[in-house]
PDB file of C-alpha atoms in Angstrom:
ATOM      1  CA  UNK A   9     181.299 122.438  44.527  1.00  0.00           C
ATOM      2  CA  UNK A  10     182.260 125.960  43.081  1.00  0.00           C
ATOM      3  CA  UNK A  11     178.592 126.844  41.795  1.00  0.00           C
ATOM      4  CA  UNK A  12     176.827 125.746  44.816  1.00  0.00           C
ATOM      5  CA  UNK A  13     179.138 125.788  47.732  1.00  0.00           C
ATOM      6  CA  UNK A  14     178.444 122.488  49.400  1.00  0.00           C
ATOM      7  CA  UNK A  15     181.117 123.015  52.020  1.00  0.00           C
ATOM      8  CA  UNK A  16     184.045 120.669  50.893  1.00  0.00           C
ATOM      9  CA  UNK A  17     186.145 123.142  49.271  1.00  0.00           C
ATOM     10  CA  UNK A  18     183.901 126.155  49.094  1.00  0.00           C
ATOM     11  CA  UNK A  19     181.529 127.478  51.409  1.00  0.00           C
ATOM     12  CA  UNK A  20     177.988 128.276  50.522  1.00  0.00           C
ATOM     13  CA  UNK A  21     178.537 132.161  51.039  1.00  0.00           C
ATOM     14  CA  UNK A  22     181.680 131.955  48.667  1.00  0.00           C
ATOM     15  CA  UNK A  23     179.747 130.210  45.818  1.00  0.00           C
ATOM     16  CA  UNK A  24     179.569 131.273  42.364  1.00  0.00           C
ATOM     17  CA  UNK A  25     175.663 131.724  42.696  1.00  0.00           C
ATOM     18  CA  UNK A  26     176.432 133.913  45.717  1.00  0.00           C
ATOM     19  CA  UNK A  27     178.031 136.133  43.353  1.00  0.00           C
ATOM     20  CA  UNK A  28     181.838 135.320  44.046  1.00  0.00           C
ATOM     21  CA  UNK A  29     184.178 134.460  41.480  1.00  0.00           C
ATOM     22  CA  UNK A  30     185.136 130.877  41.085  1.00  0.00           C
ATOM     23  CA  UNK A  31     188.663 131.691  39.899  1.00  0.00           C
ATOM     24  CA  UNK A  32     189.974 134.391  42.159  1.00  0.00           C
ATOM     25  CA  UNK A  33     190.897 132.419  45.053  1.00  0.00           C
ATOM     26  CA  UNK A  34     193.100 130.165  42.743  1.00  0.00           C
ATOM     27  CA  UNK A  35     194.489 132.693  40.569  1.00  0.00           C
ATOM     28  CA  UNK A  36     194.993 135.462  43.120  1.00  0.00           C
ATOM     29  CA  UNK A  37     196.418 133.760  45.762  1.00  0.00           C
ATOM     30  CA  UNK A  38     197.609 130.108  44.752  1.00  0.00           C
ATOM     31  CA  UNK A  39     199.629 130.837  41.743  1.00  0.00           C
ATOM     32  CA  UNK A  40     203.474 131.394  41.640  1.00  0.00           C
ATOM     33  CA  UNK A  41     206.503 131.420  39.497  1.00  0.00           C
ATOM     34  CA  UNK A  42     207.038 133.139  36.315  1.00  0.00           C
ATOM     35  CA  UNK A  43     203.584 133.426  35.052  1.00  0.00           C
ATOM     36  CA  UNK A  44     201.946 134.566  38.435  1.00  0.00           C
ATOM     37  CA  UNK A  45     201.436 138.221  37.056  1.00  0.00           C
ATOM     38  CA  UNK A  46     199.421 136.881  33.770  1.00  0.00           C
ATOM     39  CA  UNK A  47     197.216 134.432  35.937  1.00  0.00           C
ATOM     40  CA  UNK A  48     196.565 137.042  38.587  1.00  0.00           C
ATOM     41  CA  UNK A  49     195.431 139.568  36.088  1.00  0.00           C
ATOM     42  CA  UNK A  50     192.881 137.070  35.115  1.00  0.00           C
ATOM     43  CA  UNK A  51     191.561 136.710  38.424  1.00  0.00           C
ATOM     44  CA  UNK A  52     187.650 137.893  38.932  1.00  0.00           C
ATOM     45  CA  UNK A  53     187.174 138.488  35.066  1.00  0.00           C
ATOM     46  CA  UNK A  54     183.482 137.581  34.424  1.00  0.00           C
ATOM     47  CA  UNK A  55     184.331 135.868  30.941  1.00  0.00           C
ATOM     48  CA  UNK A  56     187.290 133.971  32.503  1.00  0.00           C
ATOM     49  CA  UNK A  57     184.640 132.824  35.206  1.00  0.00           C
ATOM     50  CA  UNK A  58     182.106 131.739  32.553  1.00  0.00           C
ATOM     51  CA  UNK A  59     184.711 129.989  30.542  1.00  0.00           C
ATOM     52  CA  UNK A  60     185.985 128.130  33.615  1.00  0.00           C
ATOM     53  CA  UNK A  61     182.611 127.148  34.919  1.00  0.00           C
ATOM     54  CA  UNK A  62     181.115 126.008  31.489  1.00  0.00           C
ATOM     55  CA  UNK A  63     184.619 124.120  30.699  1.00  0.00           C
ATOM     56  CA  UNK A  64     184.143 122.330  33.873  1.00  0.00           C
ATOM     57  CA  UNK A  65     180.517 121.639  33.362  1.00  0.00           C
ATOM     58  CA  UNK A  66     181.034 120.342  29.638  1.00  0.00           C
ATOM     59  CA  UNK A  67     183.944 118.284  30.296  1.00  0.00           C
ATOM     60  CA  UNK A  68     182.363 116.808  33.395  1.00  0.00           C
ATOM     61  CA  UNK A  69     179.478 115.960  31.819  1.00  0.00           C
ATOM     62  CA  UNK A  70     181.110 114.507  28.638  1.00  0.00           C
ATOM     63  CA  UNK A  71     183.379 112.405  30.879  1.00  0.00           C
ATOM     64  CA  UNK A  72     180.813 110.994  32.882  1.00  0.00           C
ATOM     65  CA  UNK A  73     178.352 110.300  29.794  1.00  0.00           C
ATOM     66  CA  UNK A  74     181.116 109.104  27.608  1.00  0.00           C
ATOM     67  CA  UNK A  75     180.067 111.424  24.794  1.00  0.00           C
ATOM     68  CA  UNK A  76     182.557 113.634  23.124  1.00  0.00           C
ATOM     69  CA  UNK A  77     185.313 112.152  24.784  1.00  0.00           C
ATOM     70  CA  UNK A  78     187.913 113.664  22.220  1.00  0.00           C
ATOM     71  CA  UNK A  79     186.898 117.230  22.843  1.00  0.00           C
ATOM     72  CA  UNK A  80     186.622 116.581  26.653  1.00  0.00           C
ATOM     73  CA  UNK A  81     189.891 115.051  26.778  1.00  0.00           C
ATOM     74  CA  UNK A  82     191.697 117.705  24.693  1.00  0.00           C
ATOM     75  CA  UNK A  83     189.913 120.560  26.424  1.00  0.00           C
ATOM     76  CA  UNK A  84     190.241 118.903  29.733  1.00  0.00           C
ATOM     77  CA  UNK A  85     194.223 118.554  29.131  1.00  0.00           C
ATOM     78  CA  UNK A  86     194.387 122.174  28.104  1.00  0.00           C
ATOM     79  CA  UNK A  87     192.596 123.362  31.382  1.00  0.00           C
ATOM     80  CA  UNK A  88     195.027 121.270  33.579  1.00  0.00           C
ATOM     81  CA  UNK A  89     197.992 122.158  31.722  1.00  0.00           C
ATOM     82  CA  UNK A  90     197.072 125.790  32.380  1.00  0.00           C
ATOM     83  CA  UNK A  91     196.549 125.200  36.077  1.00  0.00           C
ATOM     84  CA  UNK A  92     199.746 123.252  36.167  1.00  0.00           C
ATOM     85  CA  UNK A  93     201.431 126.290  34.464  1.00  0.00           C
ATOM     86  CA  UNK A  94     199.865 128.629  37.055  1.00  0.00           C
ATOM     87  CA  UNK A  95     202.019 126.404  39.761  1.00  0.00           C
ATOM     88  CA  UNK A  96     205.386 126.462  38.232  1.00  0.00           C
ATOM     89  CA  UNK A  97     207.451 125.277  39.837  1.00  0.00           C
ATOM     90  CA  UNK A  98     205.110 122.668  41.635  1.00  0.00           C
ATOM     91  CA  UNK A  99     205.747 122.626  45.429  1.00  0.00           C
ATOM     92  CA  UNK A 100     206.205 119.157  46.016  1.00  0.00           C
ATOM     93  CA  UNK A 101     207.880 117.385  42.861  1.00  0.00           C
ATOM     94  CA  UNK A 102     209.701 119.591  40.534  1.00  0.00           C
ATOM     95  CA  UNK A 103     208.252 117.820  37.378  1.00  0.00           C
ATOM     96  CA  UNK A 104     205.075 115.758  38.052  1.00  0.00           C
ATOM     97  CA  UNK A 105     202.099 116.770  40.384  1.00  0.00           C
ATOM     98  CA  UNK A 106     198.476 115.973  40.431  1.00  0.00           C
ATOM     99  CA  UNK A 107     197.672 118.169  37.254  1.00  0.00           C
ATOM    100  CA  UNK A 108     200.083 116.008  35.108  1.00  0.00           C
ATOM    101  CA  UNK A 109     198.748 112.824  36.463  1.00  0.00           C
ATOM    102  CA  UNK A 110     195.176 113.695  35.507  1.00  0.00           C
ATOM    103  CA  UNK A 111     196.271 114.662  32.166  1.00  0.00           C
ATOM    104  CA  UNK A 112     197.688 111.255  31.952  1.00  0.00           C
ATOM    105  CA  UNK A 113     194.557 109.933  32.782  1.00  0.00           C
ATOM    106  CA  UNK A 114     192.501 112.084  30.176  1.00  0.00           C
ATOM    107  CA  UNK A 115     195.194 110.473  27.580  1.00  0.00           C
ATOM    108  CA  UNK A 116     194.487 107.059  28.592  1.00  0.00           C
ATOM    109  CA  UNK A 117     190.695 107.613  28.618  1.00  0.00           C
ATOM    110  CA  UNK A 118     190.993 109.222  25.028  1.00  0.00           C
ATOM    111  CA  UNK A 119     193.083 106.287  23.721  1.00  0.00           C
ATOM    112  CA  UNK A 120     191.169 103.418  25.156  1.00  0.00           C
ATOM    113  CA  UNK A 121     187.802 104.462  23.866  1.00  0.00           C
ATOM    114  CA  UNK A 122     186.328 104.480  27.511  1.00  0.00           C
ATOM    115  CA  UNK A 123     183.083 106.035  26.375  1.00  0.00           C
ATOM    116  CA  UNK A 124     182.138 102.976  24.494  1.00  0.00           C
ATOM    117  CA  UNK A 125     182.917 100.521  27.261  1.00  0.00           C
ATOM    118  CA  UNK A 126     181.230 102.362  30.236  1.00  0.00           C
ATOM    119  CA  UNK A 127     179.334 105.348  28.522  1.00  0.00           C
ATOM    120  CA  UNK A 128     176.899 106.337  25.635  1.00  0.00           C
ATOM    121  CA  UNK A 129     179.585 106.820  22.888  1.00  0.00           C
ATOM    122  CA  UNK A 130     178.167 103.987  20.735  1.00  0.00           C
ATOM    123  CA  UNK A 131     174.521 105.347  20.562  1.00  0.00           C
ATOM    124  CA  UNK A 132     176.298 108.897  20.421  1.00  0.00           C
ATOM    125  CA  UNK A 133     178.197 107.932  17.379  1.00  0.00           C
ATOM    126  CA  UNK A 134     175.033 106.924  15.398  1.00  0.00           C
ATOM    127  CA  UNK A 135     173.571 110.342  15.691  1.00  0.00           C
ATOM    128  CA  UNK A 136     173.093 112.426  12.620  1.00  0.00           C
ATOM    129  CA  UNK A 137     175.142 115.495  14.393  1.00  0.00           C
ATOM    130  CA  UNK A 138     178.191 113.306  15.038  1.00  0.00           C
ATOM    131  CA  UNK A 139     177.961 111.501  11.592  1.00  0.00           C
ATOM    132  CA  UNK A 140     177.857 115.177  10.129  1.00  0.00           C
ATOM    133  CA  UNK A 141     180.810 116.344  12.522  1.00  0.00           C
ATOM    134  CA  UNK A 142     182.918 113.286  13.384  1.00  0.00           C
ATOM    135  CA  UNK A 143     185.219 115.569  15.626  1.00  0.00           C
ATOM    136  CA  UNK A 144     182.171 115.362  17.986  1.00  0.00           C
ATOM    137  CA  UNK A 145     182.979 111.735  18.789  1.00  0.00           C
TER     138      UNK A 145
END
């Protein structure tokens, strides 16, 4: 959505491919609380934009395919925690919001070996790369 601007949350004219920053809207206008100045300082930074978009792509691809689930769930948890931190305190529930719920979902996916049931984890695990570097499981 942020890459192409399909019109759901991002208009095509505001997509990353149109030259806009995928992080500016959230980091500049949605953040609040004690960490607001820090997160606002990151808005529009090209390195932050690239890390965010590559992170979303990598985490999403790994979760869809069921490969690299450990790295995907850990990095996804980190990304969601940072997004939650940018919104401290949450507007609705003072403790729990959708970011924390998604973190819990990632923990369950990691602990349940979900990639082996519905994904390509069994085949992925047999590759020489994963056998050499087991943290890629």
